[in-house]
Amino acid sequence: MSDRKGHRPTSVRQTVPGLRRVLVRFSPYLREHRVLLAGSTLALVLATLVRLLEPWPLKYIIDQVVPSMLGIPVMNGQAWFSGLGAGELLAWCCIAVVVIVALKAAFEYMATVGFALIGNRVLTDIRRDLFDHLQRLSLSFHTRVRTGDLTMRLISDVGMLKETMVTAALPLAVSLLMLVGMITVMLMLNWQLTLLALLPLPLLCLNTRRIGRKIQMISRKQRKREGDMASIAAESLAGIRTVQAFTLEERVAEGFQGKNRKSLKEGVQAKKLAAAMERSVDLLLAIGMAIVLWFGTLQIQAGRLSPGDLLVFITYLKNTFRPVRHYAKYSSRLAKATAAGERVIELLDEVPEVRNGRAAERAPSFSGRVQFDHVSFRYGRNALPVLDDFSLSIDPGTRVAITGASGVGKSTFISLVLRFYDPEQGRVLLDGLNIRDFELTSLRKRIALVPQENLLFQTSVRENIALGAEGEVTDEQIEAAARLANAHEFIMAMPDGYATVVSERGTSLSAGQRQRIGIARAALRDCPIVLLDEPTVGLDRNSEAVVIDAIERICTGRTSFLITHDLKLASCCERIVCLSREGIPEDGGHQELVLRGGQYARLWASSESSEQRQGKMHAVTR
């Protein structure tokens, strides 16, 4: 995937409140919740306005009530207090404190809950769309990007955005509103003192920007490192049998621990920078407070400022620095959100290499004629051609075996028919129509695939077979497909029959049983074209015989392609196509190719002698 360095935020302005680029990219998701967003924003503004009133009851107590009770002349007395005694004014001020706090709590509660709802709903939609997008990205993308990193982006990175919107962005939004409101009131109280108080602010912003940029860079590296760790963990756990069989536990653990240590180092470094930022904020705030206390006290002596005004001023000054304090507090989290947002956007901006054309139509019901018309293909620009000016025509209902040495394009044949990839040159035709003219989904629904390793999900056998069907299917249809695939007997022998839940990836079943469920899935799909990729690899003799019988049943009356090294299986087909790097050296029926005495005949003789040797060894061991 592209780095897109030019789009990465490098300043506080771009980071708060949750990334300018991320907000722009995901703003369409907010439109669905604009009523709730407007209400939450209104509650946030009202909470900020009420907060501005917080120090004023205390100001009146200090300026009006206390002097009256002590018999001291009141400075700058308010006319509307003239009818109230000191005790009454004190009571009203105390009531005002409770009312202000209650209103502030109510408005902040509404704003917090409202923004939390928006954040949860929006980011749930983002995760849904990201997963859907990943499902539709081309196979070439998935072969070059590690699965663990994609999982990290889908789960952790979106979760990071979700957490940050509520726990970091909302406090920052409140603080920024407070900043505007409080500076306005401070200027009204005493503009000279306000300018003095804000002297440290430019220095504070420059320092925060400098440290914040470093934190973002470190956090980006840390998120990438965590993605690498997830990939290592996913790969090693998926292949745990191989890891344990070859005693690779220590080597895998060393690779994981190396990434883990680097992630720890980067995390500590980010925390140190965030702590340094917070302490610098505290220091500069203390300098501003000292300036205000010094000059404010002098103005009180000169009679130009009341003690209550100074109290309001100091309270506002502390809150004025709150946005910077919050940024310092949440800098590491916001930086991780920056990196997470970039990673999510990179995936969403990834364009599938294989996609529907503008005039794509729904695929019709094919008769099953398949043609390769001067097809050339390679995996990557710098790779050697796998198919070069390759042409082949298969009549409907023909059973074809595709055989040949490894790397000559047998599995590529399947990938091109299913349009996992598009050829560089030439066309793949079904019933004389270019498959690029069809919608991908409708095209693939017309083709049944039995891969070498069938993917079974951790659900019931019934649901695993039904995955191959379009729409609702009955239990009778599922059982009929299982019987056709010679799977019904072993399924009924399981504890709960068709309701038995298989383990993850079907590891509770044997290879032959998994293959027969895959064939049942393809049978239920009932497509005119069937593709089978090495369907008998890794099976014992008994399982192989049962699977071959099931293959013969599912292929009857359908255009079927068996990608296989097993010449015994290939000999059951009406047509055998031998592939080589030069093209198709041999093409014909089994007896025809054996009598021709070419490459196929030599391979057949070799396989026959190998079969005889295995038979003798089997007899001896018995």
Coordinates of C-alpha atoms in Angstrom, one line a residue:
M1 CA 0.0 0.0 0.0
S2 CA 1.1 3.5 -0.6
D3 CA 2.7 5.5 2.1
R4 CA 0.9 8.8 1.5
K5 CA 3.4 10.8 3.5
G6 CA 2.1 14.0 2.0
H7 CA -1.2 13.5 3.7
R8 CA 0.0 12.8 7.2
P9 CA -0.8 15.5 9.8
T10 CA 2.2 17.1 11.5
S11 CA 0.6 19.8 13.7
V12 CA -1.7 20.3 16.6
R13 CA -4.2 22.0 14.3
Q14 CA -4.4 18.9 12.1
T15 CA -4.5 16.5 15.0
V16 CA -7.2 18.0 17.3
P17 CA -10.0 16.9 17.6
G18 CA -9.4 13.5 16.1
L19 CA -7.7 14.5 12.8
R20 CA -8.7 17.0 10.3
R21 CA -8.2 14.5 7.5
V22 CA -10.1 11.8 9.3
L23 CA -13.1 14.1 9.9
V24 CA -13.1 15.2 6.3
R25 CA -12.9 11.6 5.1
F26 CA -15.6 10.3 7.5
S27 CA -17.9 13.3 7.4
P28 CA -20.5 11.6 5.2
Y29 CA -21.1 9.1 8.1
L30 CA -22.0 12.1 10.4
R31 CA -24.7 13.3 8.1
E32 CA -27.0 10.5 9.1
H33 CA -26.8 11.7 12.7
R34 CA -27.0 15.4 12.1
V35 CA -30.0 15.9 14.5
L36 CA -28.2 14.2 17.3
L37 CA -25.0 16.0 16.4
A38 CA -26.7 19.4 16.5
G39 CA -28.3 18.6 19.9
S40 CA -25.1 17.4 21.4
T41 CA -23.2 20.4 20.1
L42 CA -25.9 22.7 21.5
A43 CA -25.6 21.0 24.9
L44 CA -21.8 21.4 24.7
V45 CA -22.1 25.1 24.0
L46 CA -24.6 25.6 26.9
A47 CA -22.3 23.6 29.2
T48 CA -19.5 26.0 28.3
L49 CA -21.6 29.1 28.8
V50 CA -22.7 27.8 32.2
R51 CA -19.1 27.1 33.1
L52 CA -18.3 30.7 32.5
L53 CA -20.6 31.6 35.4
E54 CA -18.9 29.3 37.9
P55 CA -16.6 31.8 39.6
W56 CA -19.1 34.7 39.7
P57 CA -21.0 33.7 42.9
L58 CA -17.7 33.5 44.7
K59 CA -16.7 36.9 43.3
Y60 CA -19.9 38.5 44.8
I61 CA -19.3 36.8 48.1
I62 CA -15.8 38.2 48.3
D63 CA -16.6 41.6 46.9
Q64 CA -20.0 42.2 48.5
V65 CA -20.9 39.8 51.3
V66 CA -17.6 39.5 53.2
P67 CA -17.0 43.3 53.3
S68 CA -20.6 44.0 54.4
M69 CA -20.3 41.5 57.2
L70 CA -17.0 42.9 58.4
G71 CA -18.2 46.5 58.1
I72 CA -15.7 47.2 55.3
P73 CA -16.7 49.6 52.5
V74 CA -17.9 47.7 49.5
M75 CA -15.8 48.3 46.3
N76 CA -17.7 48.7 43.1
G77 CA -21.0 47.8 44.6
Q78 CA -23.8 46.7 42.3
A79 CA -27.0 48.7 42.3
W80 CA -29.3 45.7 42.0
F81 CA -27.8 44.4 45.3
S82 CA -28.9 47.5 47.2
G83 CA -32.2 46.0 48.4
L84 CA -30.5 42.8 49.7
G85 CA -28.8 42.2 53.0
A86 CA -25.5 40.4 53.3
G87 CA -27.2 37.2 54.5
E88 CA -29.7 37.2 51.6
L89 CA -27.0 37.8 49.0
L90 CA -25.0 35.0 50.5
A91 CA -28.0 32.7 50.3
W92 CA -28.6 33.6 46.7
C93 CA -24.9 33.1 45.8
C94 CA -25.0 29.6 47.4
I95 CA -28.2 28.7 45.5
A96 CA -26.5 30.0 42.3
V97 CA -23.5 27.7 42.9
V98 CA -25.8 24.7 43.2
V99 CA -27.9 25.7 40.1
I100 CA -24.8 26.4 38.0
V101 CA -23.2 23.0 38.9
A102 CA -26.5 21.2 38.3
L103 CA -27.0 22.8 34.9
K104 CA -23.4 22.2 33.9
A105 CA -23.7 18.6 34.9
A106 CA -26.9 18.1 32.9
F107 CA -25.6 19.8 29.8
E108 CA -22.2 17.9 30.0
Y109 CA -24.1 14.6 30.5
M110 CA -26.2 15.2 27.4
A111 CA -23.2 16.3 25.4
T112 CA -21.1 13.3 26.5
V113 CA -23.8 10.7 25.9
G114 CA -24.8 12.3 22.6
F115 CA -21.2 12.4 21.2
A116 CA -20.6 8.8 22.6
L117 CA -23.7 7.6 20.7
I118 CA -22.5 9.3 17.5
G119 CA -19.0 8.0 17.9
N120 CA -20.1 4.4 18.5
R121 CA -22.6 4.5 15.6
V122 CA -20.3 6.2 13.1
L123 CA -17.3 4.0 13.9
T124 CA -19.4 0.8 13.9
D125 CA -20.5 1.8 10.3
I126 CA -16.9 2.5 9.4
R127 CA -15.8 -0.9 10.6
R128 CA -18.7 -2.5 8.7
D129 CA -17.7 -0.7 5.5
L130 CA -14.0 -1.4 6.0
F131 CA -14.7 -5.1 6.4
D132 CA -17.0 -5.1 3.3
H133 CA -14.3 -3.3 1.4
L134 CA -11.6 -5.8 2.4
Q135 CA -13.8 -8.6 1.3
R136 CA -14.0 -7.0 -2.2
L137 CA -10.3 -6.1 -2.6
S138 CA -8.6 -8.2 -5.3
L139 CA -6.7 -11.4 -4.5
S140 CA -3.5 -9.6 -5.6
F141 CA -3.9 -7.2 -2.7
H142 CA -4.4 -10.0 -0.1
T143 CA -1.4 -11.9 -1.3
R144 CA 0.9 -8.9 -0.7
V145 CA -0.5 -7.6 2.6
R146 CA -0.3 -9.6 5.8
T147 CA -3.5 -10.9 7.3
G148 CA -2.5 -10.0 10.9
D149 CA -1.9 -6.3 9.9
L150 CA -5.3 -6.1 8.2
T151 CA -7.0 -7.6 11.3
M152 CA -5.2 -5.0 13.4
R153 CA -6.5 -2.2 11.3
L154 CA -10.0 -3.6 11.2
I155 CA -10.3 -4.2 15.0
S156 CA -7.7 -2.2 16.9
D157 CA -7.3 0.8 14.7
V158 CA -11.0 1.4 14.3
G159 CA -11.3 0.8 18.1
M160 CA -8.6 3.4 18.7
L161 CA -10.6 6.0 16.8
K162 CA -13.7 5.0 18.7
E163 CA -12.1 5.5 22.1
T164 CA -10.4 8.7 21.1
M165 CA -13.5 10.4 19.9
V166 CA -15.2 10.0 23.2
T167 CA -12.4 10.2 25.8
A168 CA -10.0 12.7 24.1
A169 CA -11.7 14.7 21.4
L170 CA -14.8 15.7 23.5
P171 CA -12.7 17.2 26.4
L172 CA -10.6 19.1 23.8
A173 CA -13.7 20.5 22.1
V174 CA -15.0 21.7 25.5
S175 CA -11.7 23.2 26.3
L176 CA -11.5 25.1 23.0
L177 CA -14.9 26.6 23.5
M178 CA -13.9 27.5 27.0
L179 CA -10.8 29.2 25.7
V180 CA -12.7 31.5 23.4
G181 CA -15.3 32.3 26.0
M182 CA -12.9 33.0 28.9
I183 CA -10.5 35.1 26.9
T184 CA -13.5 37.2 25.8
V185 CA -14.6 37.7 29.4
M186 CA -11.0 38.4 30.6
L187 CA -10.6 41.1 28.0
M188 CA -13.8 42.7 29.2
L189 CA -12.6 42.6 32.8
N190 CA -9.1 44.0 32.2
W191 CA -7.5 43.8 28.7
Q192 CA -4.0 44.8 30.0
L193 CA -3.9 42.0 32.5
T194 CA -5.2 39.6 29.9
L195 CA -2.4 40.4 27.5
L196 CA 0.2 39.9 30.3
A197 CA -1.4 36.6 31.3
L198 CA -1.3 35.3 27.8
L199 CA 2.4 36.1 27.2
P200 CA 3.5 32.4 27.8
L201 CA 0.8 31.1 25.4
P202 CA 2.8 31.4 22.1
L203 CA 5.8 29.7 23.6
L204 CA 3.5 27.0 25.0
C205 CA 1.9 26.4 21.6
L206 CA 5.3 26.1 19.8
N207 CA 6.6 23.7 22.4
T208 CA 3.5 21.6 22.2
R209 CA 3.6 21.5 18.5
R210 CA 7.2 20.4 18.4
I211 CA 6.8 17.6 21.0
G212 CA 3.4 16.6 19.5
R213 CA 5.0 16.1 16.1
K214 CA 7.6 13.7 17.7
I215 CA 4.9 11.8 19.5
Q216 CA 2.9 11.3 16.3
M217 CA 6.0 10.0 14.5
I218 CA 6.7 7.5 17.3
S219 CA 3.1 6.5 17.5
R220 CA 3.0 5.8 13.8
K221 CA 6.0 3.5 14.1
Q222 CA 4.4 1.8 17.1
R223 CA 1.1 1.1 15.3
K224 CA 3.0 -0.4 12.4
R225 CA 5.1 -2.5 14.9
E226 CA 1.9 -3.7 16.5
G227 CA 0.6 -4.6 13.1
D228 CA 3.7 -6.7 12.5
M229 CA 3.3 -8.4 15.9
A230 CA -0.3 -9.3 15.0
S231 CA 0.9 -10.7 11.7
I232 CA 3.5 -12.9 13.3
A233 CA 1.0 -14.1 15.9
A234 CA -1.6 -14.9 13.3
E235 CA 0.8 -16.7 11.1
S236 CA 2.4 -18.8 13.8
L237 CA -0.9 -19.7 15.5
A238 CA -2.5 -20.6 12.1
G239 CA 0.5 -22.9 11.4
I240 CA 0.9 -24.1 15.0
R241 CA 1.3 -27.8 13.8
T242 CA 4.2 -26.9 11.6
V243 CA 5.8 -24.7 14.3
Q244 CA 5.7 -27.5 16.8
A245 CA 6.6 -30.2 14.4
F246 CA 9.8 -28.4 13.4
T247 CA 10.4 -27.1 16.9
L248 CA 10.3 -23.5 15.7
E249 CA 8.7 -22.2 19.0
E250 CA 11.9 -20.3 20.1
R251 CA 12.6 -18.8 16.7
V252 CA 9.0 -17.6 16.3
A253 CA 9.0 -16.3 19.9
E254 CA 12.3 -14.4 19.3
G255 CA 10.8 -12.7 16.2
F256 CA 7.7 -11.7 18.2
Q257 CA 9.7 -10.6 21.2
G258 CA 12.0 -8.5 19.0
K259 CA 9.0 -6.5 17.7
N260 CA 7.5 -6.4 21.2
R261 CA 10.6 -4.9 22.7
K262 CA 10.8 -2.2 20.0
S263 CA 7.1 -1.4 20.6
L264 CA 7.8 -1.1 24.3
K265 CA 10.7 1.2 23.7
E266 CA 8.6 3.4 21.4
G267 CA 5.7 3.4 23.9
V268 CA 8.0 4.5 26.7
Q269 CA 9.5 7.2 24.5
A270 CA 6.1 8.5 23.6
K271 CA 5.1 8.6 27.3
K272 CA 8.2 10.5 28.2
L273 CA 7.5 13.1 25.6
A274 CA 3.9 13.4 26.7
A275 CA 5.0 13.8 30.4
A276 CA 7.5 16.4 29.3
M277 CA 4.8 18.3 27.5
E278 CA 2.5 18.2 30.5
R279 CA 5.2 19.5 32.8
S280 CA 6.1 22.3 30.5
V281 CA 2.5 23.3 30.4
D282 CA 2.4 23.4 34.2
L283 CA 5.5 25.5 34.3
L284 CA 4.3 28.0 31.8
L285 CA 0.9 28.2 33.5
A286 CA 2.7 28.9 36.8
I287 CA 4.6 31.8 35.1
G288 CA 1.3 33.2 33.7
M289 CA -0.3 32.9 37.2
A290 CA 2.6 34.6 38.8
I291 CA 2.4 37.5 36.4
V292 CA -1.4 37.9 37.0
L293 CA -1.0 37.7 40.8
W294 CA 1.7 40.3 40.8
F295 CA 0.1 42.9 38.5
G296 CA -3.4 42.0 39.7
T297 CA -2.5 42.7 43.3
L298 CA -1.0 46.1 42.3
Q299 CA -4.2 47.0 40.5
I300 CA -6.3 46.1 43.6
Q301 CA -4.1 48.4 45.6
A302 CA -4.6 51.1 43.0
G303 CA -8.4 50.5 43.2
R304 CA -8.7 49.5 39.5
L305 CA -9.6 45.9 40.3
S306 CA -11.6 44.1 43.0
P307 CA -10.4 41.0 44.8
G308 CA -13.4 39.1 43.3
D309 CA -12.4 40.3 39.8
L310 CA -8.9 38.9 40.4
L311 CA -10.4 35.6 41.6
V312 CA -12.5 35.4 38.4
F313 CA -9.4 36.3 36.3
I314 CA -7.3 33.6 37.9
T315 CA -10.0 31.0 37.5
Y316 CA -10.4 31.8 33.9
L317 CA -6.7 31.8 33.3
K318 CA -6.3 28.3 34.6
N319 CA -9.1 27.2 32.3
T320 CA -7.6 29.1 29.4
F321 CA -4.6 26.8 29.4
R322 CA -6.8 23.7 29.7
P323 CA -6.8 23.0 25.9
V324 CA -3.1 22.8 25.9
R325 CA -3.1 20.8 29.1
H326 CA -5.6 18.4 27.6
Y327 CA -3.6 18.1 24.4
A328 CA -0.6 17.2 26.6
K329 CA -2.6 14.7 28.5
Y330 CA -4.1 13.0 25.5
S331 CA -1.2 13.6 23.0
S332 CA -0.1 10.0 22.9
R333 CA -3.7 8.8 22.5
L334 CA -4.4 11.4 19.8
A335 CA -1.2 10.5 18.0
K336 CA -2.1 6.9 18.0
A337 CA -5.5 7.9 16.7
T338 CA -3.8 9.9 14.0
A339 CA -1.8 6.8 12.9
A340 CA -4.9 4.6 13.2
G341 CA -7.0 6.9 11.1
E342 CA -4.3 7.1 8.4
R343 CA -4.1 3.3 8.3
V344 CA -7.9 2.9 8.1
I345 CA -8.1 5.6 5.3
E346 CA -5.3 3.8 3.4
L347 CA -7.4 0.7 3.3
L348 CA -10.6 2.4 2.4
D349 CA -8.8 4.3 -0.4
E350 CA -7.4 1.0 -1.8
V351 CA -9.0 0.4 -5.2
P352 CA -9.6 -3.2 -6.3
E353 CA -7.6 -4.2 -9.3
V354 CA -10.4 -6.5 -10.5
R355 CA -13.8 -4.7 -10.4
N356 CA -17.0 -4.3 -12.3
G357 CA -16.9 -2.3 -15.4
R358 CA -19.3 0.6 -15.9
A359 CA -21.5 -1.4 -18.2
A360 CA -21.3 -4.7 -16.3
E361 CA -24.3 -6.9 -16.6
R362 CA -25.7 -9.8 -14.6
A363 CA -24.2 -13.1 -15.7
P364 CA -26.8 -15.3 -17.6
S365 CA -27.2 -19.0 -17.1
F366 CA -24.3 -20.5 -19.1
S367 CA -24.3 -23.7 -21.0
G368 CA -20.7 -24.2 -19.9
R369 CA -18.5 -23.4 -23.0
V370 CA -15.1 -22.0 -21.7
Q371 CA -12.5 -20.4 -24.0
F372 CA -9.1 -18.8 -23.4
D373 CA -8.4 -16.5 -26.3
H374 CA -4.7 -15.6 -26.6
V375 CA -4.3 -15.0 -22.9
S376 CA -1.1 -13.8 -21.4
F377 CA -0.7 -13.4 -17.6
R378 CA 2.0 -12.8 -15.0
Y379 CA 2.0 -12.2 -11.2
G380 CA 3.4 -8.7 -11.0
R381 CA 5.1 -6.5 -13.5
N382 CA 8.6 -7.9 -13.0
A383 CA 7.6 -11.6 -12.8
L384 CA 8.0 -14.1 -15.6
P385 CA 4.9 -14.9 -17.7
V386 CA 2.8 -17.8 -16.4
L387 CA 0.7 -18.0 -19.5
D388 CA 1.9 -16.6 -22.8
D389 CA -0.5 -16.3 -25.7
F390 CA -2.5 -19.2 -24.3
S391 CA -5.6 -20.4 -26.2
L392 CA -8.0 -23.2 -25.2
S393 CA -11.6 -24.1 -26.0
I394 CA -13.7 -26.5 -23.9
D395 CA -17.2 -27.7 -25.0
P396 CA -20.1 -27.6 -22.6
G397 CA -20.4 -30.7 -20.3
T398 CA -16.8 -31.8 -20.9
R399 CA -14.6 -33.2 -18.1
V400 CA -11.1 -31.8 -18.5
A401 CA -8.0 -32.6 -16.5
I402 CA -5.4 -29.8 -16.4
T403 CA -2.0 -31.4 -15.5
G404 CA 1.6 -30.5 -15.8
A405 CA 4.7 -29.5 -13.7
S406 CA 4.4 -27.0 -10.8
G407 CA 4.5 -23.4 -11.8
V408 CA 3.1 -23.8 -15.4
G409 CA -0.2 -22.1 -14.7
K410 CA -2.6 -24.8 -13.6
S411 CA -4.0 -22.9 -10.6
T412 CA -3.7 -19.7 -12.6
F413 CA -6.3 -21.2 -14.9
I414 CA -8.8 -21.4 -12.1
S415 CA -8.0 -17.8 -10.9
L416 CA -8.6 -16.4 -14.3
V417 CA -11.9 -18.2 -14.8
L418 CA -13.2 -17.0 -11.5
R419 CA -11.7 -13.6 -12.3
F420 CA -9.5 -13.3 -9.2
Y421 CA -7.1 -11.8 -11.7
D422 CA -7.5 -10.2 -15.1
P423 CA -5.2 -11.3 -18.0
E424 CA -2.7 -8.7 -19.3
Q425 CA -3.7 -9.6 -22.8
G426 CA -6.4 -11.7 -24.4
R427 CA -9.8 -12.7 -23.1
V428 CA -11.5 -15.4 -21.1
L429 CA -14.9 -16.2 -22.6
L430 CA -18.0 -18.1 -21.3
D431 CA -20.4 -19.1 -24.0
G432 CA -18.5 -16.7 -26.3
L433 CA -19.0 -13.7 -23.9
N434 CA -16.1 -11.9 -22.2
I435 CA -16.3 -12.4 -18.4
R436 CA -15.2 -8.8 -17.9
D437 CA -18.6 -7.8 -19.1
F438 CA -20.3 -9.5 -16.2
E439 CA -20.8 -8.4 -12.5
L440 CA -18.2 -10.2 -10.4
T441 CA -20.7 -11.5 -7.9
S442 CA -23.1 -12.9 -10.5
L443 CA -20.2 -14.4 -12.5
R444 CA -18.9 -16.3 -9.5
K445 CA -22.3 -17.6 -8.6
R446 CA -22.3 -19.4 -11.9
I447 CA -19.1 -21.3 -11.0
A448 CA -18.6 -23.9 -8.3
L449 CA -15.1 -24.3 -6.8
V450 CA -13.7 -27.2 -4.7
P451 CA -10.3 -25.9 -3.6
Q452 CA -7.4 -28.0 -2.4
E453 CA -8.0 -26.9 1.2
N454 CA -11.6 -26.3 1.9
L455 CA -12.4 -23.5 4.4
L456 CA -14.8 -24.7 7.1
F457 CA -16.2 -22.3 9.7
Q458 CA -16.8 -23.0 13.3
T459 CA -20.5 -23.7 12.9
S460 CA -22.7 -26.7 12.1
V461 CA -22.1 -29.1 9.3
R462 CA -25.5 -28.1 7.8
E463 CA -24.5 -24.4 7.7
N464 CA -21.1 -25.2 6.3
I465 CA -22.6 -27.1 3.4
A466 CA -25.4 -24.4 2.9
L467 CA -22.7 -21.8 2.3
G468 CA -22.5 -22.9 -1.2
A469 CA -26.2 -22.2 -2.0
E470 CA -27.8 -19.0 -3.2
G471 CA -30.8 -18.1 -1.1
E472 CA -32.6 -20.4 1.4
V473 CA -32.2 -24.2 1.1
T474 CA -34.1 -27.0 2.7
D475 CA -32.6 -29.8 4.9
E476 CA -33.6 -32.2 2.1
Q477 CA -31.5 -30.3 -0.4
I478 CA -28.5 -30.3 2.0
E479 CA -28.8 -34.0 2.6
A480 CA -29.1 -34.7 -1.1
A481 CA -25.9 -32.8 -1.8
A482 CA -24.1 -34.6 1.1
R483 CA -25.2 -38.0 -0.3
L484 CA -23.9 -37.0 -3.8
A485 CA -20.6 -36.2 -2.2
N486 CA -20.5 -39.4 -0.2
A487 CA -20.6 -37.4 3.0
H488 CA -24.0 -38.4 4.5
E489 CA -22.8 -41.5 6.3
F490 CA -19.9 -40.0 8.2
I491 CA -22.0 -36.9 9.0
M492 CA -24.8 -39.0 10.5
A493 CA -22.1 -40.9 12.6
M494 CA -21.2 -37.6 14.3
P495 CA -22.7 -36.8 17.7
D496 CA -25.4 -34.4 16.5
G497 CA -25.5 -35.3 12.8
Y498 CA -25.9 -32.3 10.5
A499 CA -26.2 -30.1 13.6
T500 CA -22.6 -31.0 14.8
V501 CA -20.4 -27.9 15.2
V502 CA -17.0 -28.4 13.6
S503 CA -13.9 -26.9 15.1
E504 CA -12.2 -23.8 13.7
R505 CA -11.0 -24.4 10.1
G506 CA -12.5 -27.9 10.4
T507 CA -9.6 -29.4 12.2
S508 CA -11.9 -31.9 14.0
L509 CA -12.5 -33.6 10.6
S510 CA -10.1 -35.6 8.5
A511 CA -8.8 -34.3 5.2
G512 CA -11.1 -36.6 3.2
Q513 CA -14.1 -35.5 5.3
R514 CA -13.3 -31.9 4.7
Q515 CA -13.0 -32.5 1.0
R516 CA -16.3 -34.3 0.8
I517 CA -18.1 -31.4 2.6
G518 CA -16.4 -29.1 0.1
I519 CA -17.8 -31.2 -2.8
A520 CA -21.3 -31.2 -1.1
R521 CA -21.1 -27.4 -0.9
A522 CA -20.3 -27.2 -4.7
A523 CA -23.0 -29.7 -5.5
L524 CA -25.6 -27.6 -3.6
R525 CA -24.5 -24.6 -5.7
D526 CA -25.6 -26.5 -8.8
C527 CA -23.5 -24.5 -11.3
P528 CA -22.8 -25.3 -15.0
I529 CA -19.1 -25.0 -14.4
V530 CA -17.1 -26.9 -11.7
L531 CA -13.5 -26.2 -10.8
L532 CA -11.5 -28.7 -8.7
D533 CA -8.0 -27.8 -7.5
E534 CA -5.9 -30.9 -6.5
P535 CA -9.0 -32.5 -4.8
T536 CA -7.2 -35.7 -3.8
V537 CA -3.9 -34.3 -2.5
G538 CA -3.0 -35.7 1.0
L539 CA -5.7 -38.3 1.1
D540 CA -5.2 -42.0 2.0
R541 CA -6.3 -44.7 -0.5
N542 CA -9.7 -45.2 1.0
S543 CA -10.5 -41.5 1.3
E544 CA -9.2 -41.0 -2.2
A545 CA -11.5 -43.6 -3.7
V546 CA -14.5 -42.2 -2.0
V547 CA -13.6 -38.6 -3.0
I548 CA -13.0 -39.7 -6.7
D549 CA -16.4 -41.3 -6.7
A550 CA -18.0 -38.1 -5.4
I551 CA -16.0 -36.1 -8.1
E552 CA -17.4 -38.2 -10.9
R553 CA -20.9 -37.6 -9.6
I554 CA -20.6 -33.9 -9.3
C555 CA -18.9 -33.5 -12.7
T556 CA -21.6 -35.5 -14.6
G557 CA -23.3 -33.2 -17.1
R558 CA -21.2 -30.2 -16.1
T559 CA -18.2 -28.5 -17.7
S560 CA -15.6 -29.5 -15.1
F561 CA -11.9 -28.8 -14.7
L562 CA -9.7 -31.0 -12.5
I563 CA -6.4 -29.4 -11.7
T564 CA -4.3 -32.4 -10.7
H565 CA -0.9 -34.1 -10.6
D566 CA -2.7 -37.4 -10.1
L567 CA -2.7 -39.0 -13.5
K568 CA -5.1 -41.8 -12.3
L569 CA -7.7 -39.1 -11.6
A570 CA -6.8 -37.3 -14.8
S571 CA -7.4 -40.6 -16.8
C572 CA -11.1 -40.5 -15.7
C573 CA -11.6 -37.3 -17.7
E574 CA -12.7 -37.1 -21.3
R575 CA -10.0 -34.7 -22.2
I576 CA -6.5 -34.1 -20.7
V577 CA -4.6 -30.9 -21.2
C578 CA -0.9 -31.0 -20.4
L579 CA 0.5 -27.6 -19.7
S580 CA 4.2 -26.5 -19.9
R581 CA 5.9 -23.1 -20.0
E582 CA 5.7 -23.2 -23.8
G583 CA 1.9 -23.7 -23.8
I584 CA 0.0 -26.9 -24.5
P585 CA 2.4 -29.6 -25.8
E586 CA -0.3 -32.4 -25.5
D587 CA -4.1 -32.3 -25.5
G588 CA -6.5 -35.3 -26.0
G589 CA -8.0 -38.3 -24.3
H590 CA -6.1 -40.7 -22.0
Q591 CA -5.7 -43.6 -24.5
E592 CA -4.8 -41.2 -27.3
L593 CA -2.0 -39.6 -25.2
V594 CA -0.7 -42.9 -24.0
L595 CA -0.5 -44.3 -27.6
R596 CA 1.2 -41.1 -28.7
G597 CA 4.2 -41.9 -26.5
G598 CA 5.0 -38.3 -25.5
Q599 CA 5.4 -36.6 -22.2
Y600 CA 2.1 -37.8 -20.8
A601 CA 2.8 -41.4 -21.7
R602 CA 6.1 -41.3 -19.9
L603 CA 4.5 -39.7 -16.8
W604 CA 1.7 -42.4 -16.9
A605 CA 4.3 -45.2 -17.1
S606 CA 6.2 -43.7 -14.2
S607 CA 3.0 -43.4 -12.1
E608 CA 2.0 -47.0 -12.9
S609 CA 5.3 -48.4 -11.7
S610 CA 5.1 -46.2 -8.6
E611 CA 1.6 -47.5 -8.0
Q612 CA 2.9 -51.1 -8.2
R613 CA 5.7 -50.4 -5.8
Q614 CA 3.3 -48.9 -3.3
G615 CA 1.0 -51.9 -3.7
K616 CA 3.9 -54.3 -2.9
M617 CA 4.9 -52.3 0.1
H618 CA 1.3 -52.2 1.3
A619 CA 1.1 -56.0 1.0
V620 CA 4.4 -56.5 2.9
T621 CA 3.3 -54.2 5.8
R622 CA 0.0 -56.1 6.1

